[in-house]
Amino acid sequence: MVVLWRCCGIGGCMADHYDDYTREELIRLLRERDRKPKFGLVWERDEIEHEKAINDDFVALDFDAGLSCGAAPFRNLIIEGDNFDALRFLRMTHAGKVKCIYIDPPYNTGNRDFIYNDRFIDKEDAYKHSKWLEFMYRRLELAKELLAEDGVIFVSIDDNEVFNLGLLMNRVFGENNFIADCIWQKRYSSSNDHKTIAPMHEYILVYQASGVWNRNLLPREKDKDRQYRFQDDFGIFRISDYTCNKSAEERPNLYYPIIQPNTNQEVWPKKTRIWAYSKEEHQRHVQECLIYWGKDGLAATPSFKRYKRSLKNADGIVPNTWWAFEEVGHTDTAKKELLDILSEHTTTFSTPKPVRLIERILRIATKPGDLVLDFFAGSGTTAHAVLKLNQEDGGNRRFILVSNTEATADAPDKNLCRDVCAERVRRVITGYRNKKGEWVEGLGGDLLKTRGASFAYLRARRIPAETILSQIEHEQVWTALQLIHTETLAPFDAAALVQRAETENGAMLYVPKVAEAVIEILEQAIHDAGTAVIYSWQPGWLNQQIEDERASFQAIPQFLVNRFNLGART
């Protein structure tokens, strides 16, 4: 059950059997109630079984070269695993760096679309809304930490949870940071056999991280620009009617004669459709040459010149909340797109989004160099849209996708991330043969070298906190350090005594095993880079050997553990 407001008691957190609580527990709950606002969203957090993902384990990423695409250094990431684990890792490496998040979470329909603790939540589950809210709350809290100050998040949803999601987003991001509720027309025809009112749309809730987010203008449609087909000494213009839909009886001041300047004839409007402008405004239009009398200047009626330069947003149009399928595609569009690329896997993922829909989000929210995150990546549409937009405008937007395997007891070998998400993105980059057998050129091309149309495939792995010293691997350490310092990824070189990456401020080095031979390598690296930060399992010993103010030393794995827990929430 979900409670939308608090009346009295302990805010929906306590059951009626108060005798089961100790005095200290009652005091704690009462204080918690008093601290919280009296209006908001409450769900049974204490009554439901907590997610298995909620634990104290450290999270590391394992790089899989065989499933990656392109050449290092990789600027894009596809992460396989529970997205709560992946978000905790990304908080360690990318906090405050993501400009745009788009997610298409489970809609909690009860039709085997939402997995909680390795099992589907069905329609009869008494706590289905509370489980979904807890599931989303944990992830949105982490997502908020990843957003840049001028970042924004877009969340797709339908009628099942839209009202609860809105209240939850208000709680996480703040009611003042609500931007819009966009309506996506997902179908192009109504279902004639629907028993009540046929649904035709879904929602996309938009929230900014703070008040400094600025949206972009959308490109002007070509048919709108075609209207500006006239030109004179003052610029390009289109023409519009000089009359309005009022009568002479309704607006007598707008019923008057106009002199045709080239024929000196009086021109009167119809009494049922009079001039749109007063005599004073008309005189101003004459003085400013804003009246058009046809190509030869002999037209019997005037038109008004609307110069393109006078547009408030001449370079584009302001986005609105109505997203028609003609502009951004519909569900059938999305299925056909996926079928064209992955005909053998369309039954594995049945609810993709159209590429044009995500493109619109990216046009509104991103600039060419921004980082985009989708932690419910599904079939990989977000990466497809990023690559397509980069090709169009020459940008170098980067993406991070997170997708689970969605394996269950009934389908233990299912791997949505590997077989659908990553495979789709790989084919979009390198090219593929479509359903008709025709070869479709990839969006990679020169982008593979110049703008990073490639990705690293990684798997999230939990490491119990008490065993991190013995279980964390050098490859995992190097992956985390690179993403923290460079936001790019190159494979671990097992043959090298020292791993090195260039940063904006110098060099970043990792020493897996200290030895006399590494001293000379480090000293040369410090000399070449000017400054260096050196990570080691024995930083004290290295610091004694290298007395150089240009070098700083950090302990592994303690540095990563400290960052991983930074900002951790209870």
XYZ file of C-alpha atoms in Angstrom:
570
model
C 0.000 0.000 0.000
C 1.150 3.543 -0.748
C 0.134 6.491 1.447
C 0.111 9.910 -0.204
C -0.112 11.968 2.987
C 0.336 11.612 6.727
C -2.560 12.171 9.082
C -1.236 11.139 12.469
C 0.751 8.321 14.066
C 4.224 7.545 12.829
C 3.835 8.421 9.178
C 2.843 4.954 8.012
C 6.091 3.440 9.332
C 4.647 1.633 12.307
C 2.119 -1.125 12.726
C -0.605 -0.997 15.393
C 1.180 -3.354 17.801
C 3.115 -0.641 19.630
C 3.842 -2.973 22.566
C 6.370 -4.760 20.351
C 8.593 -1.635 20.224
C 11.133 -0.719 22.865
C 11.093 2.732 24.408
C 14.200 3.685 22.423
C 12.620 2.529 19.146
C 9.474 4.551 19.805
C 11.516 7.662 20.608
C 13.571 7.203 17.434
C 10.483 6.797 15.264
C 8.745 9.781 16.829
C 11.798 11.954 16.245
C 11.987 10.731 12.679
C 8.327 11.608 12.185
C 8.824 15.086 13.614
C 11.784 15.748 11.331
C 9.879 14.917 8.166
C 7.285 17.098 6.420
C 3.680 16.244 7.109
C 2.805 15.920 3.437
C 4.516 13.602 1.012
C 4.924 10.068 -0.206
C 5.155 7.198 2.272
C 5.484 3.497 1.575
C 5.987 0.406 3.738
C 9.784 0.427 3.804
C 10.010 -1.486 7.085
C 7.451 -4.127 6.189
C 8.891 -5.248 2.849
C 11.910 -7.462 2.398
C 14.904 -5.299 1.526
C 16.640 -5.755 -1.775
C 19.552 -8.124 -1.926
C 21.458 -5.401 -3.739
C 21.381 -3.259 -0.589
C 24.529 -4.374 1.210
C 27.929 -3.205 2.367
C 29.877 -4.919 -0.410
C 32.412 -3.022 -2.468
C 31.680 -3.039 -6.215
C 34.359 -3.544 -8.857
C 34.144 -3.796 -12.643
C 35.652 -6.605 -14.712
C 36.681 -5.648 -18.253
C 35.745 -8.100 -21.023
C 37.832 -7.440 -24.127
C 35.955 -10.034 -26.174
C 32.605 -8.305 -25.775
C 33.995 -4.784 -26.151
C 33.878 -2.917 -29.470
C 36.588 -0.847 -31.115
C 39.970 0.113 -29.775
C 41.157 1.564 -26.475
C 41.035 4.024 -24.901
C 37.296 3.465 -24.570
C 35.147 6.524 -23.896
C 31.832 4.680 -23.697
C 30.855 1.960 -21.233
C 28.297 -0.844 -21.184
C 28.010 -2.367 -17.718
C 26.372 -5.727 -17.078
C 24.909 -6.181 -13.634
C 22.420 -4.918 -11.094
C 22.088 -1.209 -11.751
C 22.192 -0.457 -8.020
C 25.689 -1.963 -7.915
C 26.695 -0.112 -11.083
C 25.391 3.204 -9.731
C 27.356 2.761 -6.499
C 30.501 2.180 -8.579
C 29.749 5.182 -10.811
C 29.255 7.383 -7.758
C 32.895 6.591 -6.961
C 34.087 7.481 -10.480
C 31.579 9.878 -12.068
C 29.850 11.842 -9.297
C 28.735 15.231 -10.628
C 29.860 14.492 -14.204
C 26.691 13.303 -15.984
C 24.801 15.969 -17.941
C 21.781 13.913 -19.004
C 20.158 10.785 -17.590
C 17.423 8.975 -19.459
C 15.814 5.881 -17.968
C 12.939 3.630 -18.975
C 12.368 1.697 -15.725
C 9.922 -1.202 -15.282
C 6.364 0.091 -15.269
C 5.226 -2.338 -12.556
C 2.353 -3.686 -14.628
C 2.356 -7.060 -12.884
C 2.958 -8.772 -16.230
C 6.437 -10.130 -15.424
C 8.128 -6.789 -16.083
C 9.563 -6.047 -12.638
C 12.052 -8.251 -10.771
C 12.576 -7.704 -7.053
C 15.011 -9.987 -5.212
C 15.327 -12.304 -8.210
C 11.616 -12.865 -8.695
C 8.872 -11.141 -10.631
C 6.329 -8.988 -8.812
C 2.809 -9.939 -9.888
C -0.473 -8.051 -9.756
C -1.595 -9.801 -6.572
C 1.426 -8.780 -4.495
C 0.052 -6.638 -1.653
C 3.323 -4.677 -1.512
C 3.888 -4.291 -5.247
C 3.770 -0.470 -5.155
C 5.960 -0.233 -2.067
C 8.543 -2.611 -3.528
C 8.628 -0.623 -6.747
C 8.980 2.675 -4.877
C 11.780 1.340 -2.683
C 13.501 -0.074 -5.763
C 13.262 3.261 -7.594
C 14.057 5.443 -4.592
C 17.395 3.745 -3.964
C 18.450 4.197 -7.575
C 17.208 7.749 -8.011
C 19.089 8.824 -4.885
C 22.315 7.548 -6.458
C 21.434 9.004 -9.844
C 21.045 12.425 -8.285
C 24.646 12.284 -7.044
C 25.867 11.498 -10.556
C 24.177 14.493 -12.173
C 26.196 17.621 -12.836
C 24.869 20.810 -11.279
C 23.469 21.760 -14.681
C 22.285 18.220 -15.413
C 18.799 16.854 -16.043
C 16.974 13.520 -15.808
C 14.185 12.192 -18.046
C 12.117 9.212 -16.836
C 9.638 7.288 -18.993
C 6.555 5.894 -17.249
C 2.922 4.947 -17.884
C -0.321 5.115 -15.922
C 0.576 2.319 -13.488
C 3.039 4.394 -11.455
C 3.080 7.917 -12.906
C 1.447 9.555 -9.882
C 3.669 7.747 -7.391
C 6.745 8.473 -9.497
C 5.961 12.183 -9.595
C 5.794 12.345 -5.808
C 8.955 10.263 -5.537
C 10.821 12.560 -7.959
C 9.651 15.554 -5.922
C 11.106 13.912 -2.834
C 14.467 13.042 -4.415
C 15.079 16.048 -6.681
C 12.846 18.648 -5.066
C 9.515 20.000 -6.243
C 11.214 23.211 -7.376
C 13.329 21.241 -9.835
C 10.360 19.844 -11.753
C 10.632 20.904 -15.404
C 7.882 19.168 -17.355
C 5.638 16.163 -17.829
C 5.985 15.374 -21.526
C 3.311 13.331 -23.271
C 4.583 10.820 -25.829
C 1.963 9.598 -28.298
C 3.091 5.980 -28.349
C 0.370 4.653 -30.678
C -0.893 5.843 -34.043
C -4.278 4.110 -33.865
C -6.736 3.357 -31.091
C -7.619 -0.138 -29.946
C -11.252 -0.751 -30.930
C -11.632 -3.723 -28.579
C -10.519 -1.894 -25.426
C -13.032 -2.319 -22.599
C -12.840 1.233 -21.218
C -10.731 4.100 -22.615
C -7.886 3.066 -24.891
C -4.465 4.417 -23.801
C -2.582 6.276 -26.525
C 0.298 7.848 -24.644
C 3.020 7.520 -22.028
C 4.750 10.132 -19.887
C 8.306 11.414 -19.596
C 8.940 13.247 -16.325
C 11.739 15.807 -16.469
C 13.636 17.124 -13.430
C 16.750 19.286 -13.263
C 19.527 18.782 -10.728
C 19.390 22.468 -9.791
C 18.103 25.778 -11.072
C 21.026 26.338 -13.459
C 19.996 23.833 -16.131
C 19.428 25.363 -19.569
C 17.517 23.569 -22.293
C 18.467 23.748 -25.955
C 16.162 24.755 -28.787
C 14.945 22.040 -31.117
C 15.849 22.344 -34.809
C 13.290 24.150 -36.908
C 11.381 21.743 -39.136
C 12.158 22.087 -42.821
C 8.546 22.748 -43.755
C 8.521 25.730 -41.384
C 11.663 27.160 -42.986
C 10.148 26.664 -46.445
C 7.537 29.245 -45.534
C 10.289 31.880 -45.608
C 10.452 31.902 -49.418
C 10.396 35.656 -50.046
C 13.293 38.068 -49.901
C 13.852 41.797 -50.235
C 16.544 44.286 -49.294
C 15.704 43.830 -45.626
C 16.000 40.037 -45.495
C 14.114 36.749 -45.843
C 10.443 36.740 -44.887
C 7.158 34.870 -45.089
C 3.738 36.437 -45.512
C 0.643 36.178 -43.330
C -2.958 37.331 -43.563
C -3.537 41.044 -42.898
C -7.062 40.363 -41.629
C -8.571 38.771 -38.516
C -11.733 36.770 -37.799
C -13.691 39.682 -36.326
C -16.538 41.588 -37.977
C -16.912 45.314 -38.570
C -19.737 45.305 -36.061
C -17.489 43.761 -33.380
C -14.432 45.943 -34.090
C -15.492 49.089 -35.967
C -12.080 50.708 -35.420
C -10.503 47.979 -37.584
C -12.801 48.588 -40.532
C -11.200 51.312 -42.652
C -9.731 51.759 -46.161
C -6.063 51.124 -47.038
C -4.425 52.784 -50.031
C -2.692 50.443 -52.497
C 0.558 52.422 -53.017
C 1.125 51.328 -56.613
C -2.435 51.814 -57.906
C -3.698 54.474 -55.449
C -6.908 52.500 -55.058
C -8.779 52.182 -51.779
C -8.829 48.658 -50.412
C -11.517 47.712 -47.905
C -11.649 44.480 -45.946
C -14.758 42.335 -45.872
C -17.228 43.384 -43.189
C -17.132 39.812 -41.866
C -13.306 39.728 -41.728
C -11.667 43.061 -40.954
C -8.071 44.270 -40.722
C -5.964 42.722 -37.928
C -4.267 46.045 -37.145
C -5.395 49.524 -36.137
C -4.859 52.589 -38.352
C -1.870 53.591 -36.204
C -0.279 50.160 -36.492
C -0.909 50.128 -40.219
C 0.897 53.456 -40.645
C 3.863 52.044 -38.744
C 3.853 48.993 -41.036
C 3.891 51.290 -44.071
C 6.840 53.250 -42.708
C 8.767 50.070 -41.861
C 7.997 48.403 -45.239
C 6.201 45.488 -43.593
C 3.346 45.253 -46.124
C 3.573 42.949 -49.145
C 1.555 43.699 -52.298
C 2.579 40.683 -54.315
C 5.594 39.903 -56.463
C 4.713 42.646 -58.945
C 3.385 45.034 -56.292
C -0.090 45.085 -57.832
C -1.982 42.682 -55.570
C -5.505 43.692 -54.667
C -5.097 42.846 -50.974
C -2.126 43.309 -48.624
C -0.183 40.681 -46.661
C 2.052 41.135 -43.665
C 5.818 40.511 -43.918
C 7.257 38.379 -41.124
C 11.038 38.493 -41.320
C 12.989 35.462 -40.167
C 15.441 37.725 -38.373
C 12.596 38.909 -36.145
C 11.960 35.446 -34.734
C 12.610 35.337 -31.002
C 14.384 31.986 -31.491
C 15.579 32.181 -35.066
C 17.919 29.222 -34.631
C 15.246 26.803 -33.416
C 11.972 26.276 -31.638
C 11.167 26.001 -27.946
C 10.421 22.389 -26.913
C 6.927 21.673 -25.681
C 5.299 18.806 -23.777
C 3.352 17.241 -26.655
C 5.489 14.690 -28.533
C 3.478 13.338 -31.444
C 4.414 10.025 -33.048
C 4.948 11.749 -36.414
C 7.879 13.600 -34.828
C 9.439 11.024 -32.483
C 8.083 7.627 -33.544
C 5.755 5.160 -31.831
C 6.008 1.674 -30.331
C 5.723 -0.062 -33.699
C 8.534 2.143 -35.005
C 10.748 1.023 -32.128
C 9.990 -2.669 -32.651
C 10.739 -2.425 -36.368
C 14.028 -0.644 -35.649
C 15.100 -3.414 -33.286
C 13.857 -6.141 -35.633
C 15.898 -4.633 -38.460
C 19.084 -4.809 -36.395
C 18.525 -7.885 -34.209
C 15.923 -10.067 -35.884
C 17.027 -13.070 -33.839
C 16.467 -11.373 -30.471
C 13.267 -9.362 -30.761
C 11.322 -11.795 -28.588
C 13.902 -11.272 -25.832
C 13.048 -7.582 -25.514
C 9.556 -6.476 -26.517
C 9.338 -2.868 -25.267
C 12.046 -0.754 -26.944
C 11.760 2.996 -27.415
C 12.119 4.715 -30.824
C 15.519 6.195 -31.607
C 13.915 9.535 -32.548
C 12.304 9.755 -29.106
C 15.687 9.568 -27.364
C 17.205 11.846 -29.998
C 14.702 14.529 -29.035
C 15.736 14.208 -25.394
C 19.403 14.506 -26.331
C 18.742 17.540 -28.541
C 16.959 19.272 -25.672
C 19.420 18.322 -22.946
C 22.935 17.829 -24.305
C 25.804 19.605 -25.974
C 28.317 17.832 -28.260
C 30.772 16.841 -25.505
C 28.331 15.744 -22.765
C 28.090 12.451 -20.897
C 24.760 10.572 -21.087
C 23.717 7.820 -18.666
C 20.987 5.189 -19.036
C 20.896 2.684 -16.163
C 17.819 0.847 -17.454
C 19.375 0.455 -20.884
C 17.144 -2.338 -22.214
C 17.856 -2.776 -25.919
C 20.452 0.022 -26.102
C 18.341 2.680 -27.830
C 20.038 5.480 -25.874
C 23.490 4.590 -27.226
C 22.024 4.292 -30.739
C 20.594 7.812 -30.416
C 23.877 9.207 -29.051
C 25.847 7.729 -31.960
C 23.334 8.943 -34.522
C 23.302 12.491 -33.156
C 27.108 12.560 -32.973
C 27.277 11.586 -36.629
C 24.776 14.305 -37.516
C 26.361 17.246 -35.693
C 29.978 16.088 -35.383
C 29.669 15.825 -31.606
C 31.538 13.560 -29.232
C 28.839 12.790 -26.672
C 29.657 9.773 -24.528
C 27.349 7.156 -23.099
C 27.259 4.825 -20.134
C 24.666 2.058 -20.331
C 23.759 -0.314 -17.508
C 21.683 -3.404 -18.149
C 21.051 -6.593 -16.212
C 21.026 -10.109 -17.600
C 17.416 -10.562 -16.422
C 18.221 -14.229 -15.856
C 15.729 -16.095 -13.679
C 15.270 -19.640 -12.447
C 13.150 -20.292 -15.542
C 15.723 -18.726 -17.882
C 19.146 -19.029 -16.191
C 21.116 -18.423 -19.405
C 19.307 -15.242 -20.413
C 21.623 -12.266 -20.830
C 19.819 -9.175 -22.076
C 22.861 -6.946 -21.635
C 25.224 -9.111 -23.674
C 22.900 -10.482 -26.354
C 20.589 -7.519 -26.992
C 21.934 -4.251 -25.583
C 25.636 -4.600 -26.376
C 25.061 -6.541 -29.594
C 22.715 -3.877 -30.926
C 25.180 -1.092 -30.141
C 28.016 -3.103 -31.714
C 26.082 -3.575 -34.950
C 25.018 0.061 -35.051
C 28.693 1.035 -34.791
C 30.261 -1.496 -37.173
C 27.386 -2.102 -39.614
C 24.930 -4.945 -40.029
C 22.761 -6.841 -42.491
C 19.130 -5.889 -42.042
C 16.049 -8.095 -42.184
C 15.931 -7.780 -45.966
C 19.534 -8.915 -46.262
C 20.793 -5.452 -47.193
C 24.041 -4.144 -45.713
C 23.600 -1.073 -43.498
C 26.700 1.021 -42.928
C 27.619 1.489 -39.282
C 27.642 4.824 -37.503
C 31.253 4.204 -36.479
C 33.421 4.759 -39.521
C 35.954 7.472 -38.725
C 34.187 7.968 -35.400
C 35.925 4.807 -34.182
C 39.169 6.776 -34.296
C 38.157 10.411 -34.027
C 35.164 10.606 -31.712
C 35.113 7.381 -29.777
C 32.360 5.310 -31.417
C 33.409 2.278 -29.398
C 32.636 0.830 -25.992
C 34.156 -1.190 -23.190
C 32.061 -4.075 -21.885
C 32.273 -4.488 -18.118
C 30.645 -6.650 -15.449
C 29.835 -5.461 -11.963
C 31.165 -7.722 -9.236
C 30.506 -7.416 -5.510
C 33.418 -7.888 -3.141
C 32.607 -8.303 0.570
C 34.111 -5.416 2.526
C 36.042 -7.732 4.833
C 37.751 -9.500 1.908
C 38.592 -6.558 -0.327
C 42.307 -6.730 0.521
C 42.542 -10.284 -0.725
C 39.924 -10.332 -3.479
C 40.267 -7.091 -5.406
C 42.337 -7.580 -8.543
C 44.881 -5.280 -10.160
C 42.753 -5.046 -13.316
C 39.793 -3.858 -11.242
C 41.919 -1.274 -9.459
C 43.277 0.055 -12.735
C 39.807 0.273 -14.257
C 38.507 2.328 -11.330
C 41.532 4.650 -11.250
C 41.294 5.412 -14.964
C 37.602 6.206 -14.799
C 38.161 8.493 -11.811
C 40.997 10.438 -13.406
C 40.382 10.273 -17.166
C 36.817 8.948 -17.713
C 38.357 6.652 -20.342
C 39.478 3.045 -20.130
C 42.425 1.075 -21.473
C 43.085 -2.592 -20.616
C 45.477 -3.520 -17.826
C 48.955 -4.338 -19.178
C 50.084 -7.365 -17.177
C 53.608 -7.131 -18.605
C 54.184 -3.576 -17.391
C 55.655 -2.866 -13.958
C 53.782 0.444 -13.827
C 50.398 1.323 -15.350
C 50.253 4.894 -16.643
C 47.562 7.269 -17.896
C 47.806 10.922 -18.849
C 45.543 13.394 -17.025
C 44.841 17.097 -17.407
C 47.255 17.847 -14.578
C 50.038 15.412 -15.338
C 50.225 11.642 -14.988
C 48.401 9.010 -12.982
C 50.340 5.837 -12.190
C 49.500 2.539 -10.538
C 52.162 0.247 -9.091
C 50.725 -3.256 -8.632
C 53.871 -4.555 -6.960
C 56.720 -2.498 -5.525
C 60.273 -3.314 -6.487
C 63.549 -1.486 -6.974
C 62.985 -1.532 -10.751
C 59.887 0.659 -10.543
C 61.725 3.588 -8.924
C 63.495 4.634 -12.097
C 60.278 4.284 -14.104
C 58.379 6.482 -11.659
C 61.104 9.116 -11.508
C 61.161 9.354 -15.298
C 57.342 9.585 -15.429
C 57.362 12.408 -12.866
C 60.020 14.223 -14.849
C 58.114 13.853 -18.135
C 54.687 14.789 -16.769
C 55.721 17.516 -14.355
C 53.341 16.230 -11.667
C 52.102 12.760 -10.871
C 49.789 10.943 -8.479
C 51.028 7.437 -7.696
C 48.810 4.642 -6.356
C 50.426 1.707 -4.611
C 49.862 -1.000 -2.027
C 52.952 0.356 -0.253
C 52.873 4.139 -0.754
C 55.006 4.798 2.335
C 57.952 2.821 0.977
C 57.726 4.543 -2.418
C 57.543 7.957 -0.779
C 60.768 7.207 1.091
C 62.503 6.204 -2.144
C 61.199 9.139 -4.195
C 61.534 12.452 -2.463
C 59.930 14.703 -5.052
C 57.375 17.409 -4.275
C 55.840 16.927 -7.691
C 54.620 13.455 -6.731
C 51.806 12.478 -4.363
C 51.166 8.957 -3.101
C 47.894 7.178 -2.361
C 47.229 3.835 -0.705
C 45.384 1.070 -2.527
C 42.767 -0.185 -1.908
C 42.040 2.376 0.835
C 41.746 5.249 -1.631
C 39.015 3.411 -3.561
C 37.214 2.269 -0.417
C 37.108 5.838 0.876
C 35.721 7.151 -2.412
C 33.239 4.306 -2.682
C 31.732 5.165 0.686
C 31.849 8.911 0.127
C 28.320 10.223 0.322
C 26.957 6.776 1.155
C 23.355 6.826 2.314
C 21.723 4.704 4.978
